[in-house]
Every structure is written in C-alpha cells, then in structure tokens.
C-alpha cells in the first residue's frame, strides 16, 4: 500500500501519509478488489467519501482482509473518517465497525489489534457519544475474544480495571452491570470459573457503589446483584483455588442482600461458610 499508518503518542490519533483524496481512492480500490466488482475504477469513483467507505467496509467485507493487511487497512479507514470533510465523527460509526470486526474477523489476534486501535483513538472531550462508543468497542472485544478463545489473554487482565474504565466512559449504572454480566457470561462459557468469580466480585462492588451514589438505580440492579451474589457464594464453595471469603462477604451489596434475605439458600450457605462449623456445613450440603 502506498500510504503508511502510525500512531501519535501525544493524542492517540492515527495519521496516514498522503493526500486525503489519494487515501480515499486507495482504500476504495482495495474494497472493490475484495468485493470482486466488475469495474474497480467505476467503484472507486462511486465511493469517494468517508461515509461511503464505512458503508462499503461493513458486512464482513474489510474484516475479511488478509491478516497481514488487516490492521493497516483499518487504520487507514479510521484516519480517513477522522479527517473526513463530510462531518462524519468516528464515534458515530465506531460501534458499527467494531461489531462487524467482532463478528467477521477471521484472525482473532488481528481483529483484536484493530479493535484496540479503534478504542485508543476514541479520545477527546468526554461526551456521552464518545463514552458509549468506547463501551461498545470494548464489548466487541469481549465478543471477538470469546469467539476466538482469547479471553484469558485479552479480557481477563482488564476485569479489575473495569470500574475505572466505566468512570472514563461515563456510562450508567445499569450499563456497567450489563457489561460485567456479559463478561461473566463469556468467562463461564469458556470454563474460566475463577476468573468469572473475580468478575462477580467486581460487579457486586460496582452495584454497591452505584446504590450508595444513586438510590434510583439500586432497585434496577438489585435483581442482578442477588443472582450474582448467590452465584458467587456457591462458586466460592466449589473453587479450591479461591480462599478469601472476606473479599466476598465484606461487600456492601452482599451484606445488604444477606440482611434482607435476598440471597435465599445461598445466604444460608454463606452463613455456614463464615461460621467454620463443619457440622453446619455438612448439614446444609446434605
């Protein structure tokens, strides 16, 4: 490819060498060849805006580019959109692009690099649209990592950082719970029980923080919290690798649910585990 791409360390913006019009034509030609159109020249002349290239790239088209070109052509697309003169904002199309990569990229590692680049260049003034776009890109990363069995290498190390990331995104308490529930579901499907348990602890902590700062969101998250707390208690009892019960029992959301009877049988199990009374534990197990 004639144009090369690079990332600025100062503001995470991707810069593409060459005139904008040349970049548009080059990427349009690449897309035309991928789609095996009859006349590539005609295709290029018909798709000469950033908006048109985004529309032509989704549907599993650009995501099926050869792995050795995948990152470069997406960087080129991101740069074209960022510099577009048809007032197309990258955050307004980031979700569509990310979901398409997650569903169609043939290389998990290559697709995750693309999504990571997209996430990192979604910077600027903190707006609701920008924060929502970053959240959607992250969810696409979870989906792609799940599909390509790369969760342990990519998403698991980020679980502990998610509360801080939520703060950066500015998303609602319910959206925070939804993202964590999706991560937990993916980890369970991948049979990563210990990692799913750690995600449950993060989720319960997030619910507790949200409840204290925004009582209106407490009732909406209580059902999820009760289900997750019960799951975490049972999971703790069955995971030999997990030994710190206080990390679970000391969470405000768990204590509140236990006090109000919202844990059901799991609350009795938690009491048994906390009592260290083997007879009580055996009686419950039987």
PDB file of C-alpha atoms in Angstrom:
ATOM      1  CA  UNK A   1       0.000   0.000   0.000  1.00  0.00           C
ATOM      2  CA  UNK A   2       1.237   3.436  -0.824  1.00  0.00           C
ATOM      3  CA  UNK A   3       0.196   5.061   2.428  1.00  0.00           C
ATOM      4  CA  UNK A   4       1.678   4.064   5.754  1.00  0.00           C
ATOM      5  CA  UNK A   5      -0.012   4.457   9.120  1.00  0.00           C
ATOM      6  CA  UNK A   6       1.341   5.397  12.508  1.00  0.00           C
ATOM      7  CA  UNK A   7       0.010   6.380  15.919  1.00  0.00           C
ATOM      8  CA  UNK A   8       0.867   9.593  17.703  1.00  0.00           C
ATOM      9  CA  UNK A   9       1.886   9.130  21.347  1.00  0.00           C
ATOM     10  CA  UNK A  10       0.566  12.581  22.213  1.00  0.00           C
ATOM     11  CA  UNK A  11      -3.093  12.258  21.346  1.00  0.00           C
ATOM     12  CA  UNK A  12      -3.566   8.678  20.080  1.00  0.00           C
ATOM     13  CA  UNK A  13      -4.659   9.944  16.653  1.00  0.00           C
ATOM     14  CA  UNK A  14      -3.692   7.804  13.704  1.00  0.00           C
ATOM     15  CA  UNK A  15      -2.021   9.725  10.893  1.00  0.00           C
ATOM     16  CA  UNK A  16      -1.942   8.465   7.326  1.00  0.00           C
ATOM     17  CA  UNK A  17       0.749   9.567   4.902  1.00  0.00           C
ATOM     18  CA  UNK A  18      -0.504  11.018   1.651  1.00  0.00           C
ATOM     19  CA  UNK A  19      -3.292  13.259   0.391  1.00  0.00           C
ATOM     20  CA  UNK A  20      -6.776  12.546   1.739  1.00  0.00           C
ATOM     21  CA  UNK A  21      -8.161  12.040  -1.762  1.00  0.00           C
ATOM     22  CA  UNK A  22      -5.423   9.530  -2.559  1.00  0.00           C
ATOM     23  CA  UNK A  23      -6.167   7.626   0.643  1.00  0.00           C
ATOM     24  CA  UNK A  24      -9.870   7.516  -0.210  1.00  0.00           C
ATOM     25  CA  UNK A  25      -9.152   6.173  -3.662  1.00  0.00           C
ATOM     26  CA  UNK A  26      -6.641   3.620  -2.423  1.00  0.00           C
ATOM     27  CA  UNK A  27      -8.968   2.172   0.202  1.00  0.00           C
ATOM     28  CA  UNK A  28     -11.920   2.223  -2.206  1.00  0.00           C
ATOM     29  CA  UNK A  29      -9.818   0.304  -4.735  1.00  0.00           C
ATOM     30  CA  UNK A  30      -8.844  -2.218  -2.057  1.00  0.00           C
ATOM     31  CA  UNK A  31     -12.506  -2.689  -1.115  1.00  0.00           C
ATOM     32  CA  UNK A  32     -13.503  -3.059  -4.754  1.00  0.00           C
ATOM     33  CA  UNK A  33     -10.937  -5.785  -5.215  1.00  0.00           C
ATOM     34  CA  UNK A  34     -12.106  -7.549  -2.051  1.00  0.00           C
ATOM     35  CA  UNK A  35     -15.690  -7.436  -3.325  1.00  0.00           C
ATOM     36  CA  UNK A  36     -14.591  -8.554  -6.797  1.00  0.00           C
ATOM     37  CA  UNK A  37     -16.616  -5.844  -8.522  1.00  0.00           C
ATOM     38  CA  UNK A  38     -16.712  -5.811 -12.331  1.00  0.00           C
ATOM     39  CA  UNK A  39     -15.177  -2.342 -12.691  1.00  0.00           C
ATOM     40  CA  UNK A  40     -12.903  -1.280  -9.859  1.00  0.00           C
ATOM     41  CA  UNK A  41     -12.408   2.173 -11.425  1.00  0.00           C
ATOM     42  CA  UNK A  42     -16.152   2.787 -11.520  1.00  0.00           C
ATOM     43  CA  UNK A  43     -16.481   1.513  -7.954  1.00  0.00           C
ATOM     44  CA  UNK A  44     -13.778   3.950  -6.812  1.00  0.00           C
ATOM     45  CA  UNK A  45     -15.496   6.890  -8.490  1.00  0.00           C
ATOM     46  CA  UNK A  46     -18.820   5.975  -6.849  1.00  0.00           C
ATOM     47  CA  UNK A  47     -17.384   5.575  -3.343  1.00  0.00           C
ATOM     48  CA  UNK A  48     -15.324   8.689  -2.786  1.00  0.00           C
ATOM     49  CA  UNK A  49     -16.389   9.795   0.714  1.00  0.00           C
ATOM     50  CA  UNK A  50     -15.597   8.540   4.204  1.00  0.00           C
ATOM     51  CA  UNK A  51     -19.269   7.777   4.782  1.00  0.00           C
ATOM     52  CA  UNK A  52     -19.417   5.636   1.640  1.00  0.00           C
ATOM     53  CA  UNK A  53     -16.259   3.732   2.575  1.00  0.00           C
ATOM     54  CA  UNK A  54     -17.621   2.912   6.043  1.00  0.00           C
ATOM     55  CA  UNK A  55     -20.846   1.622   4.498  1.00  0.00           C
ATOM     56  CA  UNK A  56     -18.915  -0.466   1.961  1.00  0.00           C
ATOM     57  CA  UNK A  57     -16.471  -1.855   4.539  1.00  0.00           C
ATOM     58  CA  UNK A  58     -19.042  -3.445   6.873  1.00  0.00           C
ATOM     59  CA  UNK A  59     -20.998  -6.626   6.260  1.00  0.00           C
ATOM     60  CA  UNK A  60     -17.907  -8.767   6.608  1.00  0.00           C
ATOM     61  CA  UNK A  61     -16.007  -7.101   3.767  1.00  0.00           C
ATOM     62  CA  UNK A  62     -12.985  -5.305   5.208  1.00  0.00           C
ATOM     63  CA  UNK A  63     -12.911  -7.715   8.168  1.00  0.00           C
ATOM     64  CA  UNK A  64     -12.038 -10.497   5.723  1.00  0.00           C
ATOM     65  CA  UNK A  65      -8.895  -8.724   4.521  1.00  0.00           C
ATOM     66  CA  UNK A  66      -5.705 -10.818   4.713  1.00  0.00           C
ATOM     67  CA  UNK A  67      -4.272 -10.807   8.231  1.00  0.00           C
ATOM     68  CA  UNK A  68      -1.040  -9.144   7.150  1.00  0.00           C
ATOM     69  CA  UNK A  69      -3.049  -6.146   5.843  1.00  0.00           C
ATOM     70  CA  UNK A  70      -5.943  -6.133   8.303  1.00  0.00           C
ATOM     71  CA  UNK A  71      -4.566  -3.673  10.838  1.00  0.00           C
ATOM     72  CA  UNK A  72      -3.161  -1.326   8.200  1.00  0.00           C
ATOM     73  CA  UNK A  73      -6.364  -1.030   6.156  1.00  0.00           C
ATOM     74  CA  UNK A  74      -8.480  -0.410   9.254  1.00  0.00           C
ATOM     75  CA  UNK A  75      -6.016   2.216  10.445  1.00  0.00           C
ATOM     76  CA  UNK A  76      -6.406   3.778   7.029  1.00  0.00           C
ATOM     77  CA  UNK A  77     -10.202   3.743   7.375  1.00  0.00           C
ATOM     78  CA  UNK A  78     -10.021   5.283  10.861  1.00  0.00           C
ATOM     79  CA  UNK A  79      -7.703   8.005   9.611  1.00  0.00           C
ATOM     80  CA  UNK A  80      -9.968   8.802   6.656  1.00  0.00           C
ATOM     81  CA  UNK A  81     -13.019   9.079   8.923  1.00  0.00           C
ATOM     82  CA  UNK A  82     -11.152  11.205  11.463  1.00  0.00           C
ATOM     83  CA  UNK A  83     -10.039  13.601   8.738  1.00  0.00           C
ATOM     84  CA  UNK A  84     -13.263  13.479   6.740  1.00  0.00           C
ATOM     85  CA  UNK A  85     -14.812  16.648   5.405  1.00  0.00           C
ATOM     86  CA  UNK A  86     -18.355  15.267   5.337  1.00  0.00           C
ATOM     87  CA  UNK A  87     -18.614  15.804   9.110  1.00  0.00           C
ATOM     88  CA  UNK A  88     -18.598  12.101   9.923  1.00  0.00           C
ATOM     89  CA  UNK A  89     -17.477  11.504  13.506  1.00  0.00           C
ATOM     90  CA  UNK A  90     -15.515   8.364  14.272  1.00  0.00           C
ATOM     91  CA  UNK A  91     -17.524   7.795  17.462  1.00  0.00           C
ATOM     92  CA  UNK A  92     -20.756   7.776  15.450  1.00  0.00           C
ATOM     93  CA  UNK A  93     -19.632   4.796  13.349  1.00  0.00           C
ATOM     94  CA  UNK A  94     -17.246   3.077  15.794  1.00  0.00           C
ATOM     95  CA  UNK A  95     -19.933   0.736  17.107  1.00  0.00           C
ATOM     96  CA  UNK A  96     -20.961  -0.459  13.661  1.00  0.00           C
ATOM     97  CA  UNK A  97     -17.346  -1.041  12.646  1.00  0.00           C
ATOM     98  CA  UNK A  98     -16.439  -2.771  15.917  1.00  0.00           C
ATOM     99  CA  UNK A  99     -19.399  -5.134  15.843  1.00  0.00           C
ATOM    100  CA  UNK A 100     -18.608  -6.046  12.250  1.00  0.00           C
ATOM    101  CA  UNK A 101     -14.986  -6.850  13.136  1.00  0.00           C
ATOM    102  CA  UNK A 102     -16.119  -8.912  16.135  1.00  0.00           C
ATOM    103  CA  UNK A 103     -18.496 -10.960  14.018  1.00  0.00           C
ATOM    104  CA  UNK A 104     -16.393 -11.417  10.899  1.00  0.00           C
ATOM    105  CA  UNK A 105     -12.649 -11.136  11.527  1.00  0.00           C
ATOM    106  CA  UNK A 106     -11.025 -14.445  10.655  1.00  0.00           C
ATOM    107  CA  UNK A 107      -7.990 -13.736  12.808  1.00  0.00           C
ATOM    108  CA  UNK A 108      -8.769 -13.230  16.471  1.00  0.00           C
ATOM    109  CA  UNK A 109      -5.406 -11.635  17.205  1.00  0.00           C
ATOM    110  CA  UNK A 110      -5.604  -9.377  14.146  1.00  0.00           C
ATOM    111  CA  UNK A 111      -9.175  -8.335  14.858  1.00  0.00           C
ATOM    112  CA  UNK A 112      -8.347  -7.556  18.485  1.00  0.00           C
ATOM    113  CA  UNK A 113      -5.470  -5.327  17.385  1.00  0.00           C
ATOM    114  CA  UNK A 114      -7.899  -3.448  15.141  1.00  0.00           C
ATOM    115  CA  UNK A 115     -10.401  -3.015  17.967  1.00  0.00           C
ATOM    116  CA  UNK A 116      -7.677  -1.987  20.394  1.00  0.00           C
ATOM    117  CA  UNK A 117      -6.520   0.701  17.944  1.00  0.00           C
ATOM    118  CA  UNK A 118     -10.084   1.911  17.500  1.00  0.00           C
ATOM    119  CA  UNK A 119     -10.624   2.065  21.256  1.00  0.00           C
ATOM    120  CA  UNK A 120      -7.411   4.022  21.791  1.00  0.00           C
ATOM    121  CA  UNK A 121      -8.134   6.679  19.178  1.00  0.00           C
ATOM    122  CA  UNK A 122     -11.606   7.373  20.539  1.00  0.00           C
ATOM    123  CA  UNK A 123     -10.352  10.258  22.625  1.00  0.00           C
ATOM    124  CA  UNK A 124     -11.280  13.884  23.045  1.00  0.00           C
ATOM    125  CA  UNK A 125     -13.791  15.840  25.026  1.00  0.00           C
ATOM    126  CA  UNK A 126     -15.721  13.446  27.271  1.00  0.00           C
ATOM    127  CA  UNK A 127     -19.138  13.253  25.668  1.00  0.00           C
ATOM    128  CA  UNK A 128     -21.889  10.709  26.106  1.00  0.00           C
ATOM    129  CA  UNK A 129     -21.478   9.604  22.485  1.00  0.00           C
ATOM    130  CA  UNK A 130     -17.741   9.101  22.886  1.00  0.00           C
ATOM    131  CA  UNK A 131     -18.091   7.155  26.135  1.00  0.00           C
ATOM    132  CA  UNK A 132     -20.818   4.961  24.682  1.00  0.00           C
ATOM    133  CA  UNK A 133     -18.659   4.289  21.623  1.00  0.00           C
ATOM    134  CA  UNK A 134     -15.738   3.135  23.766  1.00  0.00           C
ATOM    135  CA  UNK A 135     -18.066   0.852  25.728  1.00  0.00           C
ATOM    136  CA  UNK A 136     -19.403  -0.716  22.520  1.00  0.00           C
ATOM    137  CA  UNK A 137     -15.871  -1.257  21.204  1.00  0.00           C
ATOM    138  CA  UNK A 138     -14.898  -2.972  24.464  1.00  0.00           C
ATOM    139  CA  UNK A 139     -17.965  -5.215  24.238  1.00  0.00           C
ATOM    140  CA  UNK A 140     -16.942  -6.083  20.687  1.00  0.00           C
ATOM    141  CA  UNK A 141     -13.519  -7.063  22.014  1.00  0.00           C
ATOM    142  CA  UNK A 142     -15.201  -9.385  24.514  1.00  0.00           C
ATOM    143  CA  UNK A 143     -17.306 -10.925  21.740  1.00  0.00           C
ATOM    144  CA  UNK A 144     -14.328 -11.470  19.431  1.00  0.00           C
ATOM    145  CA  UNK A 145     -12.114 -12.821  22.224  1.00  0.00           C
ATOM    146  CA  UNK A 146     -14.914 -15.219  23.166  1.00  0.00           C
ATOM    147  CA  UNK A 147     -15.413 -16.411  19.589  1.00  0.00           C
ATOM    148  CA  UNK A 148     -11.679 -16.953  19.050  1.00  0.00           C
ATOM    149  CA  UNK A 149     -10.916 -18.350  22.524  1.00  0.00           C
ATOM    150  CA  UNK A 150      -8.607 -15.498  23.541  1.00  0.00           C
ATOM    151  CA  UNK A 151     -10.417 -14.284  26.663  1.00  0.00           C
ATOM    152  CA  UNK A 152      -7.695 -15.351  29.067  1.00  0.00           C
ATOM    153  CA  UNK A 153      -5.025 -13.367  27.242  1.00  0.00           C
ATOM    154  CA  UNK A 154      -7.012 -10.237  26.489  1.00  0.00           C
ATOM    155  CA  UNK A 155     -10.082  -9.578  28.652  1.00  0.00           C
ATOM    156  CA  UNK A 156      -9.225 -11.261  31.964  1.00  0.00           C
ATOM    157  CA  UNK A 157      -6.346  -8.841  32.737  1.00  0.00           C
ATOM    158  CA  UNK A 158      -8.771  -5.918  32.295  1.00  0.00           C
ATOM    159  CA  UNK A 159     -11.509  -7.083  34.694  1.00  0.00           C
ATOM    160  CA  UNK A 160     -10.018  -5.362  37.733  1.00  0.00           C
ATOM    161  CA  UNK A 161      -9.662  -2.121  35.784  1.00  0.00           C
ATOM    162  CA  UNK A 162     -13.252  -2.035  34.559  1.00  0.00           C
ATOM    163  CA  UNK A 163     -14.635   0.223  37.350  1.00  0.00           C
ATOM    164  CA  UNK A 164     -12.087   2.891  36.415  1.00  0.00           C
ATOM    165  CA  UNK A 165     -12.857   2.404  32.731  1.00  0.00           C
ATOM    166  CA  UNK A 166     -16.568   2.808  33.450  1.00  0.00           C
ATOM    167  CA  UNK A 167     -15.757   6.145  35.055  1.00  0.00           C
ATOM    168  CA  UNK A 168     -13.923   7.216  31.904  1.00  0.00           C
ATOM    169  CA  UNK A 169     -16.824   6.143  29.709  1.00  0.00           C
ATOM    170  CA  UNK A 170     -19.437   7.849  31.847  1.00  0.00           C
ATOM    171  CA  UNK A 171     -21.999   5.102  31.254  1.00  0.00           C
ATOM    172  CA  UNK A 172     -24.998   4.462  33.507  1.00  0.00           C
ATOM    173  CA  UNK A 173     -25.051   2.066  36.464  1.00  0.00           C
ATOM    174  CA  UNK A 174     -27.291  -0.313  34.544  1.00  0.00           C
ATOM    175  CA  UNK A 175     -24.918  -0.323  31.567  1.00  0.00           C
ATOM    176  CA  UNK A 176     -21.995  -1.067  33.893  1.00  0.00           C
ATOM    177  CA  UNK A 177     -23.860  -4.067  35.289  1.00  0.00           C
ATOM    178  CA  UNK A 178     -24.767  -5.216  31.770  1.00  0.00           C
ATOM    179  CA  UNK A 179     -21.135  -5.096  30.589  1.00  0.00           C
ATOM    180  CA  UNK A 180     -19.937  -7.060  33.600  1.00  0.00           C
ATOM    181  CA  UNK A 181     -22.736  -9.600  33.211  1.00  0.00           C
ATOM    182  CA  UNK A 182     -21.667 -10.098  29.595  1.00  0.00           C
ATOM    183  CA  UNK A 183     -18.039 -10.582  30.658  1.00  0.00           C
ATOM    184  CA  UNK A 184     -19.067 -13.085  33.333  1.00  0.00           C
ATOM    185  CA  UNK A 185     -21.218 -14.996  30.848  1.00  0.00           C
ATOM    186  CA  UNK A 186     -18.302 -15.174  28.404  1.00  0.00           C
ATOM    187  CA  UNK A 187     -15.901 -16.402  31.093  1.00  0.00           C
ATOM    188  CA  UNK A 188     -18.379 -19.048  32.220  1.00  0.00           C
ATOM    189  CA  UNK A 189     -18.815 -20.231  28.640  1.00  0.00           C
ATOM    190  CA  UNK A 190     -15.032 -20.515  28.376  1.00  0.00           C
ATOM    191  CA  UNK A 191     -14.981 -22.527  31.629  1.00  0.00           C
ATOM    192  CA  UNK A 192     -12.876 -19.894  33.378  1.00  0.00           C
ATOM    193  CA  UNK A 193     -14.604 -20.277  36.742  1.00  0.00           C
ATOM    194  CA  UNK A 194     -12.075 -18.481  38.936  1.00  0.00           C
ATOM    195  CA  UNK A 195     -11.986 -15.527  36.556  1.00  0.00           C
ATOM    196  CA  UNK A 196     -15.799 -15.438  36.443  1.00  0.00           C
ATOM    197  CA  UNK A 197     -15.818 -15.355  40.245  1.00  0.00           C
ATOM    198  CA  UNK A 198     -13.444 -12.369  40.262  1.00  0.00           C
ATOM    199  CA  UNK A 199     -15.766 -10.654  37.785  1.00  0.00           C
ATOM    200  CA  UNK A 200     -18.675 -11.291  40.132  1.00  0.00           C
ATOM    201  CA  UNK A 201     -16.790  -9.577  42.950  1.00  0.00           C
ATOM    202  CA  UNK A 202     -16.166  -6.556  40.745  1.00  0.00           C
ATOM    203  CA  UNK A 203     -19.820  -6.489  39.698  1.00  0.00           C
ATOM    204  CA  UNK A 204     -21.058  -6.628  43.298  1.00  0.00           C
ATOM    205  CA  UNK A 205     -18.673  -3.843  44.250  1.00  0.00           C
ATOM    206  CA  UNK A 206     -19.912  -1.743  41.326  1.00  0.00           C
ATOM    207  CA  UNK A 207     -23.537  -2.363  42.330  1.00  0.00           C
ATOM    208  CA  UNK A 208     -22.772  -1.329  45.901  1.00  0.00           C
ATOM    209  CA  UNK A 209     -21.058   1.873  44.776  1.00  0.00           C
ATOM    210  CA  UNK A 210     -23.885   2.691  42.384  1.00  0.00           C
ATOM    211  CA  UNK A 211     -26.534   2.100  45.040  1.00  0.00           C
ATOM    212  CA  UNK A 212     -24.909   4.479  47.507  1.00  0.00           C
ATOM    213  CA  UNK A 213     -24.376   7.231  44.937  1.00  0.00           C
ATOM    214  CA  UNK A 214     -27.648   6.809  43.018  1.00  0.00           C
ATOM    215  CA  UNK A 215     -30.522   5.246  45.002  1.00  0.00           C
ATOM    216  CA  UNK A 216     -32.731   5.344  41.891  1.00  0.00           C
ATOM    217  CA  UNK A 217     -30.516   2.777  40.182  1.00  0.00           C
ATOM    218  CA  UNK A 218     -30.416   0.472  43.216  1.00  0.00           C
ATOM    219  CA  UNK A 219     -33.744  -1.239  42.570  1.00  0.00           C
ATOM    220  CA  UNK A 220     -32.907  -1.761  38.897  1.00  0.00           C
ATOM    221  CA  UNK A 221     -29.630  -3.517  39.795  1.00  0.00           C
ATOM    222  CA  UNK A 222     -30.881  -5.440  42.843  1.00  0.00           C
ATOM    223  CA  UNK A 223     -32.126  -8.452  40.867  1.00  0.00           C
ATOM    224  CA  UNK A 224     -28.795  -8.816  39.081  1.00  0.00           C
ATOM    225  CA  UNK A 225     -26.914  -8.329  42.359  1.00  0.00           C
ATOM    226  CA  UNK A 226     -28.939 -11.033  44.120  1.00  0.00           C
ATOM    227  CA  UNK A 227     -28.362 -13.515  41.294  1.00  0.00           C
ATOM    228  CA  UNK A 228     -24.651 -12.743  41.077  1.00  0.00           C
ATOM    229  CA  UNK A 229     -24.125 -12.821  44.857  1.00  0.00           C
ATOM    230  CA  UNK A 230     -25.822 -16.204  45.116  1.00  0.00           C
ATOM    231  CA  UNK A 231     -23.714 -17.484  42.225  1.00  0.00           C
ATOM    232  CA  UNK A 232     -20.512 -16.139  43.801  1.00  0.00           C
ATOM    233  CA  UNK A 233     -21.236 -17.838  47.125  1.00  0.00           C
ATOM    234  CA  UNK A 234     -21.875 -21.214  45.513  1.00  0.00           C
ATOM    235  CA  UNK A 235     -18.889 -20.734  43.210  1.00  0.00           C
ATOM    236  CA  UNK A 236     -16.656 -19.943  46.208  1.00  0.00           C
ATOM    237  CA  UNK A 237     -17.700 -23.184  47.880  1.00  0.00           C
ATOM    238  CA  UNK A 238     -16.693 -25.142  44.778  1.00  0.00           C
ATOM    239  CA  UNK A 239     -13.479 -23.382  43.756  1.00  0.00           C
ATOM    240  CA  UNK A 240     -10.459 -24.783  45.558  1.00  0.00           C
ATOM    241  CA  UNK A 241      -8.282 -22.022  44.077  1.00  0.00           C
ATOM    242  CA  UNK A 242     -10.299 -19.301  45.852  1.00  0.00           C
ATOM    243  CA  UNK A 243      -9.707 -18.966  49.600  1.00  0.00           C
ATOM    244  CA  UNK A 244     -10.512 -15.351  50.551  1.00  0.00           C
ATOM    245  CA  UNK A 245     -14.140 -15.416  51.647  1.00  0.00           C
ATOM    246  CA  UNK A 246     -13.874 -11.953  53.220  1.00  0.00           C
ATOM    247  CA  UNK A 247     -13.459 -10.415  49.758  1.00  0.00           C
ATOM    248  CA  UNK A 248     -16.996 -11.585  49.025  1.00  0.00           C
ATOM    249  CA  UNK A 249     -18.669 -11.414  52.438  1.00  0.00           C
ATOM    250  CA  UNK A 250     -17.453  -7.860  53.178  1.00  0.00           C
ATOM    251  CA  UNK A 251     -19.020  -6.338  50.072  1.00  0.00           C
ATOM    252  CA  UNK A 252     -21.767  -3.908  50.997  1.00  0.00           C
ATOM    253  CA  UNK A 253     -24.172  -5.259  48.399  1.00  0.00           C
ATOM    254  CA  UNK A 254     -23.723  -8.816  49.717  1.00  0.00           C
ATOM    255  CA  UNK A 255     -24.215  -7.740  53.329  1.00  0.00           C
ATOM    256  CA  UNK A 256     -27.368  -5.830  52.398  1.00  0.00           C
ATOM    257  CA  UNK A 257     -28.794  -8.770  50.474  1.00  0.00           C
ATOM    258  CA  UNK A 258     -27.954 -11.137  53.315  1.00  0.00           C
ATOM    259  CA  UNK A 259     -29.614  -8.878  55.883  1.00  0.00           C
ATOM    260  CA  UNK A 260     -32.766  -8.579  53.780  1.00  0.00           C
ATOM    261  CA  UNK A 261     -32.969 -12.279  52.956  1.00  0.00           C
ATOM    262  CA  UNK A 262     -32.306 -11.609  49.287  1.00  0.00           C
ATOM    263  CA  UNK A 263     -29.774 -14.431  48.941  1.00  0.00           C
ATOM    264  CA  UNK A 264     -32.162 -17.308  49.611  1.00  0.00           C
ATOM    265  CA  UNK A 265     -30.408 -20.645  50.165  1.00  0.00           C
ATOM    266  CA  UNK A 266     -27.118 -19.061  49.156  1.00  0.00           C
ATOM    267  CA  UNK A 267     -27.395 -16.871  52.260  1.00  0.00           C
ATOM    268  CA  UNK A 268     -27.558 -19.998  54.429  1.00  0.00           C
ATOM    269  CA  UNK A 269     -24.520 -21.347  52.607  1.00  0.00           C
ATOM    270  CA  UNK A 270     -22.650 -18.104  53.234  1.00  0.00           C
ATOM    271  CA  UNK A 271     -23.522 -18.239  56.945  1.00  0.00           C
ATOM    272  CA  UNK A 272     -22.293 -21.820  57.072  1.00  0.00           C
ATOM    273  CA  UNK A 273     -19.024 -20.924  55.369  1.00  0.00           C
ATOM    274  CA  UNK A 274     -18.480 -17.947  57.662  1.00  0.00           C
ATOM    275  CA  UNK A 275     -19.198 -19.973  60.792  1.00  0.00           C
ATOM    276  CA  UNK A 276     -16.474 -22.532  60.021  1.00  0.00           C
ATOM    277  CA  UNK A 277     -18.824 -25.068  61.586  1.00  0.00           C
ATOM    278  CA  UNK A 278     -18.284 -28.298  59.722  1.00  0.00           C
ATOM    279  CA  UNK A 279     -21.437 -29.900  61.091  1.00  0.00           C
ATOM    280  CA  UNK A 280     -23.493 -26.972  59.883  1.00  0.00           C
ATOM    281  CA  UNK A 281     -21.778 -27.103  56.501  1.00  0.00           C
ATOM    282  CA  UNK A 282     -22.337 -30.851  56.215  1.00  0.00           C
ATOM    283  CA  UNK A 283     -25.948 -30.468  57.256  1.00  0.00           C
ATOM    284  CA  UNK A 284     -26.510 -27.858  54.588  1.00  0.00           C
ATOM    285  CA  UNK A 285     -24.756 -29.941  51.933  1.00  0.00           C
ATOM    286  CA  UNK A 286     -26.929 -32.938  52.753  1.00  0.00           C
TER     287      UNK A 286
END
